[in-house]
Short mmCIF file of C-alpha atoms in Angstrom, two decimals:
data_model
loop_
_atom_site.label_atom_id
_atom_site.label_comp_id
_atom_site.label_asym_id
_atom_site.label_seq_id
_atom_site.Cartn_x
_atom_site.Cartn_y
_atom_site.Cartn_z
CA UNK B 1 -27.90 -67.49 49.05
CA UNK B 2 -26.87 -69.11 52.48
CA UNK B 3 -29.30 -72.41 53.06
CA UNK B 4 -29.61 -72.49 56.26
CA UNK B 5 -32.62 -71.12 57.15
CA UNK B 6 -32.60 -68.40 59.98
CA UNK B 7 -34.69 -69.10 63.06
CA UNK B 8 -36.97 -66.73 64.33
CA UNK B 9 -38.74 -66.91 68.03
CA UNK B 10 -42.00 -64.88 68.55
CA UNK B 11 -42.75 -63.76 71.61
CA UNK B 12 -46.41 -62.74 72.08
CA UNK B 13 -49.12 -63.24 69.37
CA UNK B 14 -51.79 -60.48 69.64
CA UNK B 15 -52.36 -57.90 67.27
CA UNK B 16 -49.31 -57.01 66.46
CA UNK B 17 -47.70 -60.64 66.68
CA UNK B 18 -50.44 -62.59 64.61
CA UNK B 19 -49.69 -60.01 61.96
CA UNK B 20 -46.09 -60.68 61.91
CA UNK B 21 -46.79 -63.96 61.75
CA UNK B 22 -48.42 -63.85 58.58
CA UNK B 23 -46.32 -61.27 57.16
CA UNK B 24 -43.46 -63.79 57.50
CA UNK B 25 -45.60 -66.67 56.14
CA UNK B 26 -47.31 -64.93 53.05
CA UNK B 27 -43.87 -62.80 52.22
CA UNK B 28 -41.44 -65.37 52.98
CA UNK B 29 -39.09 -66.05 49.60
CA UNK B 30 -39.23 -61.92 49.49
CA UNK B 31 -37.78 -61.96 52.80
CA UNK B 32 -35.70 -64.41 51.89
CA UNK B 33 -34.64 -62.62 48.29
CA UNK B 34 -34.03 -59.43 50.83
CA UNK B 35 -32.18 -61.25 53.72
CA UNK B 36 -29.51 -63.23 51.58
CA UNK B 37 -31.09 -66.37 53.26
CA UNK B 38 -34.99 -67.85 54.36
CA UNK B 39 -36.03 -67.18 57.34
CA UNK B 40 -38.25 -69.89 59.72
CA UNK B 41 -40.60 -69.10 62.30
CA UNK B 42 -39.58 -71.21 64.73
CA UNK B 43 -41.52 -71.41 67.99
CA UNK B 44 -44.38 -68.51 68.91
CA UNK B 45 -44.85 -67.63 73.06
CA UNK B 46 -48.27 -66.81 74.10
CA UNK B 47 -49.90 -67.20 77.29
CA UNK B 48 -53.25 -69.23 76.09
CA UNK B 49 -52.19 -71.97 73.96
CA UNK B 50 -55.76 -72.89 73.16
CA UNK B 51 -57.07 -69.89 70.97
CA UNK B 52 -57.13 -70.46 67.29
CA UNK B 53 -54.43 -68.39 65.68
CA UNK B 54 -54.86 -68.38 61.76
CA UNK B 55 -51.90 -69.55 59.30
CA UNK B 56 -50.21 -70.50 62.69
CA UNK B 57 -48.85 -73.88 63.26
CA UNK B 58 -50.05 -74.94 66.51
CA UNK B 59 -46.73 -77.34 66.80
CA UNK B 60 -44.98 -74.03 66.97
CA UNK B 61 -47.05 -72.79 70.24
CA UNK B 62 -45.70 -72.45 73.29
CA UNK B 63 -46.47 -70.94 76.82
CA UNK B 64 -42.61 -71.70 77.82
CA UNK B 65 -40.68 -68.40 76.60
CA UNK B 66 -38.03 -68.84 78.40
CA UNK B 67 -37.34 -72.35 77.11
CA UNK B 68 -37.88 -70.91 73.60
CA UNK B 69 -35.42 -68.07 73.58
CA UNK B 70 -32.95 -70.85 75.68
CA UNK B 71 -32.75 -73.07 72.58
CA UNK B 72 -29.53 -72.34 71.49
CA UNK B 73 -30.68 -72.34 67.81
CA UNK B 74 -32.89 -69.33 67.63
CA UNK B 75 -31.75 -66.53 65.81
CA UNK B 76 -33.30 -63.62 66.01
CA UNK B 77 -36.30 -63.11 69.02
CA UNK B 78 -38.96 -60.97 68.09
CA UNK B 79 -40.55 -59.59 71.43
CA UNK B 80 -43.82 -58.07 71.27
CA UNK B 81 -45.30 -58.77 74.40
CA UNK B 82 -45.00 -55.37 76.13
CA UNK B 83 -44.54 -54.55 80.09
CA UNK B 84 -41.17 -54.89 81.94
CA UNK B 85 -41.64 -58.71 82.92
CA UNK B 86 -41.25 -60.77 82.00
CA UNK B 87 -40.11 -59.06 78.67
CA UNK B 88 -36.77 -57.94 80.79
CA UNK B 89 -35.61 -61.22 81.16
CA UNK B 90 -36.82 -62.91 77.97
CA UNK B 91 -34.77 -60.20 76.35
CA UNK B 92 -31.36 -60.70 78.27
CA UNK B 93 -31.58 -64.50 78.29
CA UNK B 94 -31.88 -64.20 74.28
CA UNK B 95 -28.81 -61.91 74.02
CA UNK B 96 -27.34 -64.79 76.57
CA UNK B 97 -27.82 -67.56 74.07
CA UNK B 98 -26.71 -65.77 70.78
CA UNK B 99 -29.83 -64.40 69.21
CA UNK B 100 -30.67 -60.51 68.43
CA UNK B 101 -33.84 -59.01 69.32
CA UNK B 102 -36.38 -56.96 68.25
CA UNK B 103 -38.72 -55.14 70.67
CA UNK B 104 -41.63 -53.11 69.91
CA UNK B 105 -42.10 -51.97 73.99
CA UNK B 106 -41.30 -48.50 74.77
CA UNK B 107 -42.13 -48.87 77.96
CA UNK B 108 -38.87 -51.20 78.85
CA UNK B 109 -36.87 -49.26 76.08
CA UNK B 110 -36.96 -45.93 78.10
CA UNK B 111 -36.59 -47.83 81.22
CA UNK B 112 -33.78 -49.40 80.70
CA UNK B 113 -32.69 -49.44 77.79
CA UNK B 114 -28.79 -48.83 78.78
CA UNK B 115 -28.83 -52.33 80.31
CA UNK B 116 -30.26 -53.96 77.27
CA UNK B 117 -27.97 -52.50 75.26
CA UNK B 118 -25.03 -53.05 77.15
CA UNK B 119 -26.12 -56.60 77.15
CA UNK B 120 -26.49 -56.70 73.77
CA UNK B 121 -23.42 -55.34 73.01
CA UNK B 122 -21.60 -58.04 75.06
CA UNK B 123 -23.09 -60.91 73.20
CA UNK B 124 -22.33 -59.54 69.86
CA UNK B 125 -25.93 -59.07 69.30
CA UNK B 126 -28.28 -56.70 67.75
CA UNK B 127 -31.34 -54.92 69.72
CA UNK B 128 -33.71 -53.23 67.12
CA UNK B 129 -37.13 -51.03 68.22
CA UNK B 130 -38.34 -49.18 65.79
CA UNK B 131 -41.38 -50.34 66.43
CA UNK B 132 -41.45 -48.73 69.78
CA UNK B 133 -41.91 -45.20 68.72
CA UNK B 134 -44.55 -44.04 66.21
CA UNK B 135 -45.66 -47.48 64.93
CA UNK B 136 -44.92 -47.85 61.26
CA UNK B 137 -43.14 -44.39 60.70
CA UNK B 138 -39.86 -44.65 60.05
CA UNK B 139 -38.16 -42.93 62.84
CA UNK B 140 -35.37 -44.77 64.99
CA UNK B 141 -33.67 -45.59 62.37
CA UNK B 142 -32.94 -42.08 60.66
CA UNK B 143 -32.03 -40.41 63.85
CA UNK B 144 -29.88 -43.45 64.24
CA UNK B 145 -28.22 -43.77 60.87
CA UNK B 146 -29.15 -41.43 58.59
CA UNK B 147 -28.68 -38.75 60.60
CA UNK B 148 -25.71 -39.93 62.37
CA UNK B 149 -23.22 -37.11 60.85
CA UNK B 150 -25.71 -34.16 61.74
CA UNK B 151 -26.43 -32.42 64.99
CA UNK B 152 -30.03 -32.69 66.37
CA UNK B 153 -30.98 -29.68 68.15
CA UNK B 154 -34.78 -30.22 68.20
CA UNK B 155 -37.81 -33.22 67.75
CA UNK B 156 -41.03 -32.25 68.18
CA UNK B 157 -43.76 -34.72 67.48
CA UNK B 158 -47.37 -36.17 68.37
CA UNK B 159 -46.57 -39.53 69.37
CA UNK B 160 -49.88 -41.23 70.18
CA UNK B 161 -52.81 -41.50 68.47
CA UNK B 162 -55.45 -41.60 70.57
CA UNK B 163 -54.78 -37.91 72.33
CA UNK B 164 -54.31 -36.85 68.48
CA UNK B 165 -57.91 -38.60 68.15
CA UNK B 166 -59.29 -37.09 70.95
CA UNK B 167 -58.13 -33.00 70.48
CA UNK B 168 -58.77 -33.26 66.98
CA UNK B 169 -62.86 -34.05 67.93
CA UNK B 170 -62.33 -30.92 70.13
CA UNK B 171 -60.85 -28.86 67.88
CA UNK B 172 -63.51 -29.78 64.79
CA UNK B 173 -66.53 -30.92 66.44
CA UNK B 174 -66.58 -28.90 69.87
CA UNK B 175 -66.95 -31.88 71.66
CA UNK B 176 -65.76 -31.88 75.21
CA UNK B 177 -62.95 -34.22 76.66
CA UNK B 178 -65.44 -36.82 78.38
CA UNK B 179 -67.67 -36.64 75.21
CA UNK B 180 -64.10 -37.25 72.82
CA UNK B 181 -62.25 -40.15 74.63
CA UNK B 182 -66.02 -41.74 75.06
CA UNK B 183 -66.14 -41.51 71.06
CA UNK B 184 -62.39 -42.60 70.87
CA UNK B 185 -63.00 -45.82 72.66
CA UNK B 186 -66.23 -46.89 71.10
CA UNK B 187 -63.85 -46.69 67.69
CA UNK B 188 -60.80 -48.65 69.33
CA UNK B 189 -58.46 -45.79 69.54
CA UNK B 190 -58.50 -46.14 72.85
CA UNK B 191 -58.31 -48.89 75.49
CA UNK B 192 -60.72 -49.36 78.09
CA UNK B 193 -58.31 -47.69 81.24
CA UNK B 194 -56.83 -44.68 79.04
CA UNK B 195 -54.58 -43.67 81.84
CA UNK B 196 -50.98 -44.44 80.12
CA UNK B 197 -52.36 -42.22 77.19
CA UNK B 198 -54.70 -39.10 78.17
CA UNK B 199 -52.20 -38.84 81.11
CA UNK B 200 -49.18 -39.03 78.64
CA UNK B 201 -47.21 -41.88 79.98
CA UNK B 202 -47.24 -43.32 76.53
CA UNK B 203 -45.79 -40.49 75.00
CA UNK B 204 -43.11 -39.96 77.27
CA UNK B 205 -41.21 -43.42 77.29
CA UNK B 206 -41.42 -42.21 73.48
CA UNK B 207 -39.63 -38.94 74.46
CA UNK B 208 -37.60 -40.64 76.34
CA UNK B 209 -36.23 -43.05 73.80
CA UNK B 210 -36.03 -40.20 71.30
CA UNK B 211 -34.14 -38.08 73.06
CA UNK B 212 -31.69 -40.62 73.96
CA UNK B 213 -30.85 -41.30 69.96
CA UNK B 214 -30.67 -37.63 68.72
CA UNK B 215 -28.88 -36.30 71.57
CA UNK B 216 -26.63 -39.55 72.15
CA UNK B 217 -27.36 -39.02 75.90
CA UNK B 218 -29.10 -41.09 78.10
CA UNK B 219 -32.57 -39.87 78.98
CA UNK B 220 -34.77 -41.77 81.92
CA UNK B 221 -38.15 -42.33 81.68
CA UNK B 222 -37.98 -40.10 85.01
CA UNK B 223 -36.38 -37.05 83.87
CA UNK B 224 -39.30 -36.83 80.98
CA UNK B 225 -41.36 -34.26 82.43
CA UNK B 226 -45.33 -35.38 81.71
CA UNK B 227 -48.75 -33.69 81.43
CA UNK B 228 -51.77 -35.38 80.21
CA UNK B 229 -54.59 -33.87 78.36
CA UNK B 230 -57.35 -34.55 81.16
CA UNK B 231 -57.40 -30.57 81.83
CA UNK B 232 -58.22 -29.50 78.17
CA UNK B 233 -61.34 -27.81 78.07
CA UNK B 234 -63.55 -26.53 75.27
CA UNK B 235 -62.54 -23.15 76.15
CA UNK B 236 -58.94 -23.67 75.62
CA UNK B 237 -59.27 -25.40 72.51
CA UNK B 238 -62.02 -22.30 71.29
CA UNK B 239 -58.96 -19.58 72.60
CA UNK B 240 -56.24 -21.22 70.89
CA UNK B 241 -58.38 -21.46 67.67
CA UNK B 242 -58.71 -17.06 68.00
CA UNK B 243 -55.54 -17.04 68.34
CA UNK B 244 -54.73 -18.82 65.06
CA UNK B 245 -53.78 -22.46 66.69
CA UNK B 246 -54.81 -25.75 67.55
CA UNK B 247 -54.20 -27.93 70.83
CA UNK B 248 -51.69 -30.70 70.05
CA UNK B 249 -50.10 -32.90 72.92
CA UNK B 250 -46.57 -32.87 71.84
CA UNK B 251 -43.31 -34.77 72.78
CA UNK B 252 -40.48 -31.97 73.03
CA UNK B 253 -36.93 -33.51 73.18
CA UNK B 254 -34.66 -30.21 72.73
CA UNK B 255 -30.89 -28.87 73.11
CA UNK B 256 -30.50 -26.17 75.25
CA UNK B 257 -29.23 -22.65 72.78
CA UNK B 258 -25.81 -23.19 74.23
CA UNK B 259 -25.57 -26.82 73.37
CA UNK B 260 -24.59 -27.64 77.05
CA UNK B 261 -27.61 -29.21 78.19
CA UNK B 262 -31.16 -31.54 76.80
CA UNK B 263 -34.60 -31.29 78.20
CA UNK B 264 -37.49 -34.01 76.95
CA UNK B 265 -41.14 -32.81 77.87
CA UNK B 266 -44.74 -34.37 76.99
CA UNK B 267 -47.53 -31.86 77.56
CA UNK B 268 -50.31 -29.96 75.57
CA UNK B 269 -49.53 -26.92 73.73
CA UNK B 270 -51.21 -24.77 71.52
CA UNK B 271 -49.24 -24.78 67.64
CA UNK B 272 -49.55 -22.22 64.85
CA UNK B 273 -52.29 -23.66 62.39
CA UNK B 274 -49.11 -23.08 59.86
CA UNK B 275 -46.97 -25.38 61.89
CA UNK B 276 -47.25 -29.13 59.57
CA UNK B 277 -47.65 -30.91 63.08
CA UNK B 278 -51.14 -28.73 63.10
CA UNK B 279 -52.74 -30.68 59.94
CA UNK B 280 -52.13 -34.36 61.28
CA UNK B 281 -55.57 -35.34 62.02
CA UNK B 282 -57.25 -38.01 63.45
CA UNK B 283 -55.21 -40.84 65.38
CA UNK B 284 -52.17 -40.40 62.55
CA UNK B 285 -48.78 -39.46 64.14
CA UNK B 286 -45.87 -37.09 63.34
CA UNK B 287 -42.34 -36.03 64.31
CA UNK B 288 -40.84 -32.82 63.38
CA UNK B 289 -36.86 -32.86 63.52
CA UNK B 290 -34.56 -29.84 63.50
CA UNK B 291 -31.05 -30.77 62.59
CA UNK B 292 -28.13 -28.08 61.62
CA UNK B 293 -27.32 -29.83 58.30
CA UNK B 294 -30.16 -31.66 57.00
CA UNK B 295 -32.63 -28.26 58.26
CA UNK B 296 -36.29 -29.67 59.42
CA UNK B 297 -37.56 -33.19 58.49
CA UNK B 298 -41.29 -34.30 59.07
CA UNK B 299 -42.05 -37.89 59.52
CA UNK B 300 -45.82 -38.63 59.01
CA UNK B 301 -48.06 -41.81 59.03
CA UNK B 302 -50.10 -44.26 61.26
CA UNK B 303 -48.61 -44.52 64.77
CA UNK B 304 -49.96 -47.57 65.92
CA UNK B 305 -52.35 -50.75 64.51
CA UNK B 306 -51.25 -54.45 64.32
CA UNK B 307 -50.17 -53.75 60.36
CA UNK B 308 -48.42 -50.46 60.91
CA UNK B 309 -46.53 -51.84 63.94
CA UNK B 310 -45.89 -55.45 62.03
CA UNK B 311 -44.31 -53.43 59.34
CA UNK B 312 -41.52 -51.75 61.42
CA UNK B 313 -41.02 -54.92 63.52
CA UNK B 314 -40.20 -56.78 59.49
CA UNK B 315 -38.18 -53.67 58.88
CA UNK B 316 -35.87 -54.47 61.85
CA UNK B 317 -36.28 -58.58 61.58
CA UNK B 318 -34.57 -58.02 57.81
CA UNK B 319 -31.83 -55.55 59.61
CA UNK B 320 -31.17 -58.06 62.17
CA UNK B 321 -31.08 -61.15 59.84
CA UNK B 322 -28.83 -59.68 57.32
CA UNK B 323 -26.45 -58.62 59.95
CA UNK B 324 -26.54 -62.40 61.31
CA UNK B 325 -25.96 -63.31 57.74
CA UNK B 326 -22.57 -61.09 57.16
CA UNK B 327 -21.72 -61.82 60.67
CA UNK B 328 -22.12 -57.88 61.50
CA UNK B 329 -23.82 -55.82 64.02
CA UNK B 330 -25.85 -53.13 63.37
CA UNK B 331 -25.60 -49.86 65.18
CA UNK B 332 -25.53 -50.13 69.22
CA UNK B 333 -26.42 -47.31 72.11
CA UNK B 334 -24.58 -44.26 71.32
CA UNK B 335 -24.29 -42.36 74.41
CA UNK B 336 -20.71 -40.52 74.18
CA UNK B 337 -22.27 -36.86 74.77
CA UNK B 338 -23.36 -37.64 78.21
CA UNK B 339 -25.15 -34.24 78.36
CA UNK B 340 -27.41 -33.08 81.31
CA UNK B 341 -31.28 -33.37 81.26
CA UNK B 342 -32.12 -29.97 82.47
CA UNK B 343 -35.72 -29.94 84.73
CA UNK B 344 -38.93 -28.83 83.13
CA UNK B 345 -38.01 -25.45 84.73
CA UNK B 346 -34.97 -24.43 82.38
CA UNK B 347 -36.75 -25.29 79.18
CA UNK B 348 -37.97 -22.26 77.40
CA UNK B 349 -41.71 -21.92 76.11
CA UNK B 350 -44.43 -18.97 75.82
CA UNK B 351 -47.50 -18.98 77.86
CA UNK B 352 -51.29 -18.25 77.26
CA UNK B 353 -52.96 -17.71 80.48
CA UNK B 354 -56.96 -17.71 81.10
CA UNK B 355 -57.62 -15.60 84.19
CA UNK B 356 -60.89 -14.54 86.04
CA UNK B 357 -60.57 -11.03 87.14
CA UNK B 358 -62.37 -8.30 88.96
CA UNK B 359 -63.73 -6.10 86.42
CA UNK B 360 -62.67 -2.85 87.78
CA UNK B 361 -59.34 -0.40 87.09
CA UNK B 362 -56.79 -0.91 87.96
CA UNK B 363 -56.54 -4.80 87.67
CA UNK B 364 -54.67 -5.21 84.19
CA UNK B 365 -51.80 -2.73 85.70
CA UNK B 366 -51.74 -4.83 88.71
CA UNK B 367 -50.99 -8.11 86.47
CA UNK B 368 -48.45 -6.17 84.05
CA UNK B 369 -46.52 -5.42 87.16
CA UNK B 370 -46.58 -9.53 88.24
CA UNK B 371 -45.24 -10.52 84.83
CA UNK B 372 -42.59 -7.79 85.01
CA UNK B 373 -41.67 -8.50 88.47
CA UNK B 374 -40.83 -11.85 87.47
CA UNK B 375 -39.45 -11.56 84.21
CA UNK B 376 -41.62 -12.50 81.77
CA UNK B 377 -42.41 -10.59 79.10
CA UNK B 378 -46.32 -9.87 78.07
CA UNK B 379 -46.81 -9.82 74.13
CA UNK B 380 -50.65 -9.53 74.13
CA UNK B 381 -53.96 -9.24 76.35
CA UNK B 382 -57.46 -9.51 75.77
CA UNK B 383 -60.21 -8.81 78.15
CA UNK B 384 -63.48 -9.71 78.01
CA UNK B 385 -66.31 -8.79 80.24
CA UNK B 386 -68.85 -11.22 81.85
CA UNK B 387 -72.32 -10.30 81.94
CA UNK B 388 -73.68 -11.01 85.49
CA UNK B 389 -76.62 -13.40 85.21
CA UNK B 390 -80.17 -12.19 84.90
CA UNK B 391 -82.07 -11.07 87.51
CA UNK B 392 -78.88 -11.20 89.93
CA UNK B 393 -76.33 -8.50 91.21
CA UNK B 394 -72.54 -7.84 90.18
CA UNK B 395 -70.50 -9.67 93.34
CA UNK B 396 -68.87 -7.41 95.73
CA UNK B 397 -65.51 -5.79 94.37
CA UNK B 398 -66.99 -5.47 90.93
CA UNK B 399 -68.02 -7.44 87.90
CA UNK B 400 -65.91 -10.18 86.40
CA UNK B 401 -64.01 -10.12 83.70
CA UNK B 402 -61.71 -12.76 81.77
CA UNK B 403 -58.10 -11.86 80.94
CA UNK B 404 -55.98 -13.61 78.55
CA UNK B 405 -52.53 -13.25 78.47
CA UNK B 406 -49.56 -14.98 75.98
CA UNK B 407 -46.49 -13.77 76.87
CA UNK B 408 -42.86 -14.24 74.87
CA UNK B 409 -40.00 -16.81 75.45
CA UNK B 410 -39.18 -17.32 79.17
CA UNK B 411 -38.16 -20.06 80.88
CA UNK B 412 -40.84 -22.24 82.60
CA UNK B 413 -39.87 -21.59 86.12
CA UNK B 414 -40.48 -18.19 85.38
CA UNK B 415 -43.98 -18.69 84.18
CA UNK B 416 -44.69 -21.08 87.01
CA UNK B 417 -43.53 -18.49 89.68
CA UNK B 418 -45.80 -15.57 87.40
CA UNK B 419 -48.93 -18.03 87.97
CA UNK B 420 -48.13 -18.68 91.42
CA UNK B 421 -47.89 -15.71 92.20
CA UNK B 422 -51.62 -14.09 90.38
CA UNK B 423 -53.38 -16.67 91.96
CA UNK B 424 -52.83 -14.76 95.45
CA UNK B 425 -53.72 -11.34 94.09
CA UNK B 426 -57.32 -10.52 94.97
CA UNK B 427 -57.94 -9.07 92.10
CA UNK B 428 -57.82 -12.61 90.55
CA UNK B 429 -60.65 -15.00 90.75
CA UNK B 430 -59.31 -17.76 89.69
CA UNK B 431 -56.60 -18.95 86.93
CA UNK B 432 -58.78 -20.71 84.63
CA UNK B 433 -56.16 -22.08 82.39
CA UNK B 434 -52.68 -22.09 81.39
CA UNK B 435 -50.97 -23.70 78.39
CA UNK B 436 -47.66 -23.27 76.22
CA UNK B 437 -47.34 -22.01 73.25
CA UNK B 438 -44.86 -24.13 70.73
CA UNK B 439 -43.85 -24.63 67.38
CA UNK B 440 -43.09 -20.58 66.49
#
């Protein structure tokens, strides 16, 4: 075993990083058994220097990063500090002075993660992030590696916990959104401003990232097409259970059918309750990956929490430190397809549509002839009648009615233009909800 011990720089000691921490403290002649060599925590970042930070020694603490990662003996930098700055530069500067990094933010990743990885690359340097999608499941690195030989054609997944959290009190409680997310942040699933999760922000610098490795294309954080789950209502969740499904919001990286093409998505969608991605409960997380060779792969477990984080972020610190050991490199961007990111509107889904109607003849024949007239095909309809309130009288032009509609594979323009256009029949009241159907 080499004797020099490898240093490691920590940058950012919250949750995740104070877990690390310890890890590395409490498991350190394993690592060292694992790595070929020991490995030393060498300095630790943070921005207040005076809290008390357990097993931590507080020669070690710094609020100069950038002098840390400048050092010229450091390693390996783990970054876990999140954001694009100063993360950005920290990272770069590291690859500048010799170490490799390790990054658990998604956010930068998707980004840009081309320029960190060119800038690894010209360094001789390793940039590991498994941590940055799906916390401690094991995910990165078998798109990366293990399936390196195959050809991805689909991942479809629930990357973030706290939407999970929140539609599965929907789905089994009949809670409402508010009454959900107000449930899910009294239990720390989620943070006190939401936005970059019930609005799916989160989720689609995942997308992003994951669509990147299994299509070795570049995907931007802006071609990610994004829907939150702020419009889910009761009633959806109550119509996709008749129908035999729950409400998921799902990250959709996919090849087009004649391999020319990629689209990545983040939206809600309703999911056979015989799909596995329909049984993850709670605030766990799961990918589903279609691949020609290997046929579909499920990836299951906790997708976020400083201990299920910590343990990818050791998964890639041993990676990284071996490969400084052999004097290797693992495996860098791998971007040679260059493929297209179509727009939301060439990706192909199925629709269930809520509309208010006039309850009168006439009216279902009327929105046959708007689904034909734009190509879509219907595969089934269910009215209902509403009972007009006691006491009052039916409104002029009839009763009401609700119609709801789930029509086969088209693309999404197509459905978009078909909803367009039955919001400006009069016949329609109002289009009370719309949502794809996935995972068939």
């Amino acid at each position: 075993m080499r004797t020099r011990p490898l240093k490691v720089a920590l940058l950012g000691c919250g949750v995740v990083g104070s877990e690390v921490a310890r890890i590395m403290t409490t498991q350190a002649d394993d690592l060292a058994a694992r790595i070929g060599a020991p490995v030393e925590l060498a300095g630790v970042a943070v921005r207040r220097p005076g809290r008390v930070r357990d097993g931590i020694d507080p020669a070690l603490v710094t609020t100069d990063a950038t002098a840390l990662v400048k050092r010229g003996d450091i390693d390996v930098v783990v970054e876990v500090i999140g954001g694009i700055e100063p993360a950005r530069a920290l990272i770069t500067t590291a690859f500048e002075y010799g170490a490799s990094v390790v990054s658990a933010n998604k956010a930068l990743l998707a980004e840009d993660g081309p320029t960190l990885h060119r800038a690894a690359e010209e360094q001789g340097a390793d940039l590991y992030y498994e941590a940055a999608v799906a916390g401690a499941i094991p995910l990165v690195r078998p798109l990366r590696e293990s399936l390196a030989g195959d050809k991805v054609n689909r991942v479809l997944g629930i990357v973030n916990g706290t939407t999970n959290f929140i539609l599965d009190r929907m789905d089994s409680s009949g809670a409402g959104y508010v009454e959900a997310l107000d449930e899910a942040t009294a239990l720390g699933y989620a943070e006190a401003d939401p936005t970059a999760d019930v609005e799916g922000f989160d989720a689609a610098a995942k997308a992003a990232i994951l669509a990147g490795i299994a299509f070795h294309t570049r995907v931007g954080l802006d071609q990610v097409h994004r829907e939150g789950l702020t419009e889910v209502t009761a009633a959806d969740i109550a119509s996709a259970r008749r129908m035999g499904c729950t409400v998921k919001l799902l990250a959709i990286c996919e090849r087009a059918a004649d391999g020319r093409s990629v689209t990545a998505r983040v939206h809600p969608a309703m999911i056979p309750l015989t799909h596995p991605l329909a049984s993850v409960r709670e605030a766990y997380n799961a990918v589903f990956v279609e691949a020609e060779a290997a046929g579909q792969l499920m990836f299951y477990g906790p997708g976020a929490g400083g201990s299920p984080t910590a343990s990818a972020v050791l998964g890639d610190l041993v990676a990284a430190c071996r490969n400084k050991v052999r004097g290797a490199r693992g495996p860098g961007e791998s971007a040679y397809a260059q493929l297209p990111v179509s727009p939301m509107g060439g990706a192909v889904t199925r629709y269930h549509i809520s509309l208010d109607v006039s309850d009168k003849p006439g009216v279902l024949a009327q929105v046959a002839m708007i689904f034909a007239e734009h190509g879509v095909s219907i595969d089934t309809v269910r009215q209902q009648g509403k009972s007009t309130p006691e006491g009052g009288t039916p409104p002029a032009g009839g009763g009401e009615a609700s119609l709801v509609v789930v029509t086969h594979r088209a693309t999404d323009a197509a459905l978009s233009a078909t909803v367009e256009a039955l919001r400006k029949l009069d016949t329609v009241r109002g289009v009370a909800s719309t949502m794809r159907v996935e995972g068939e």
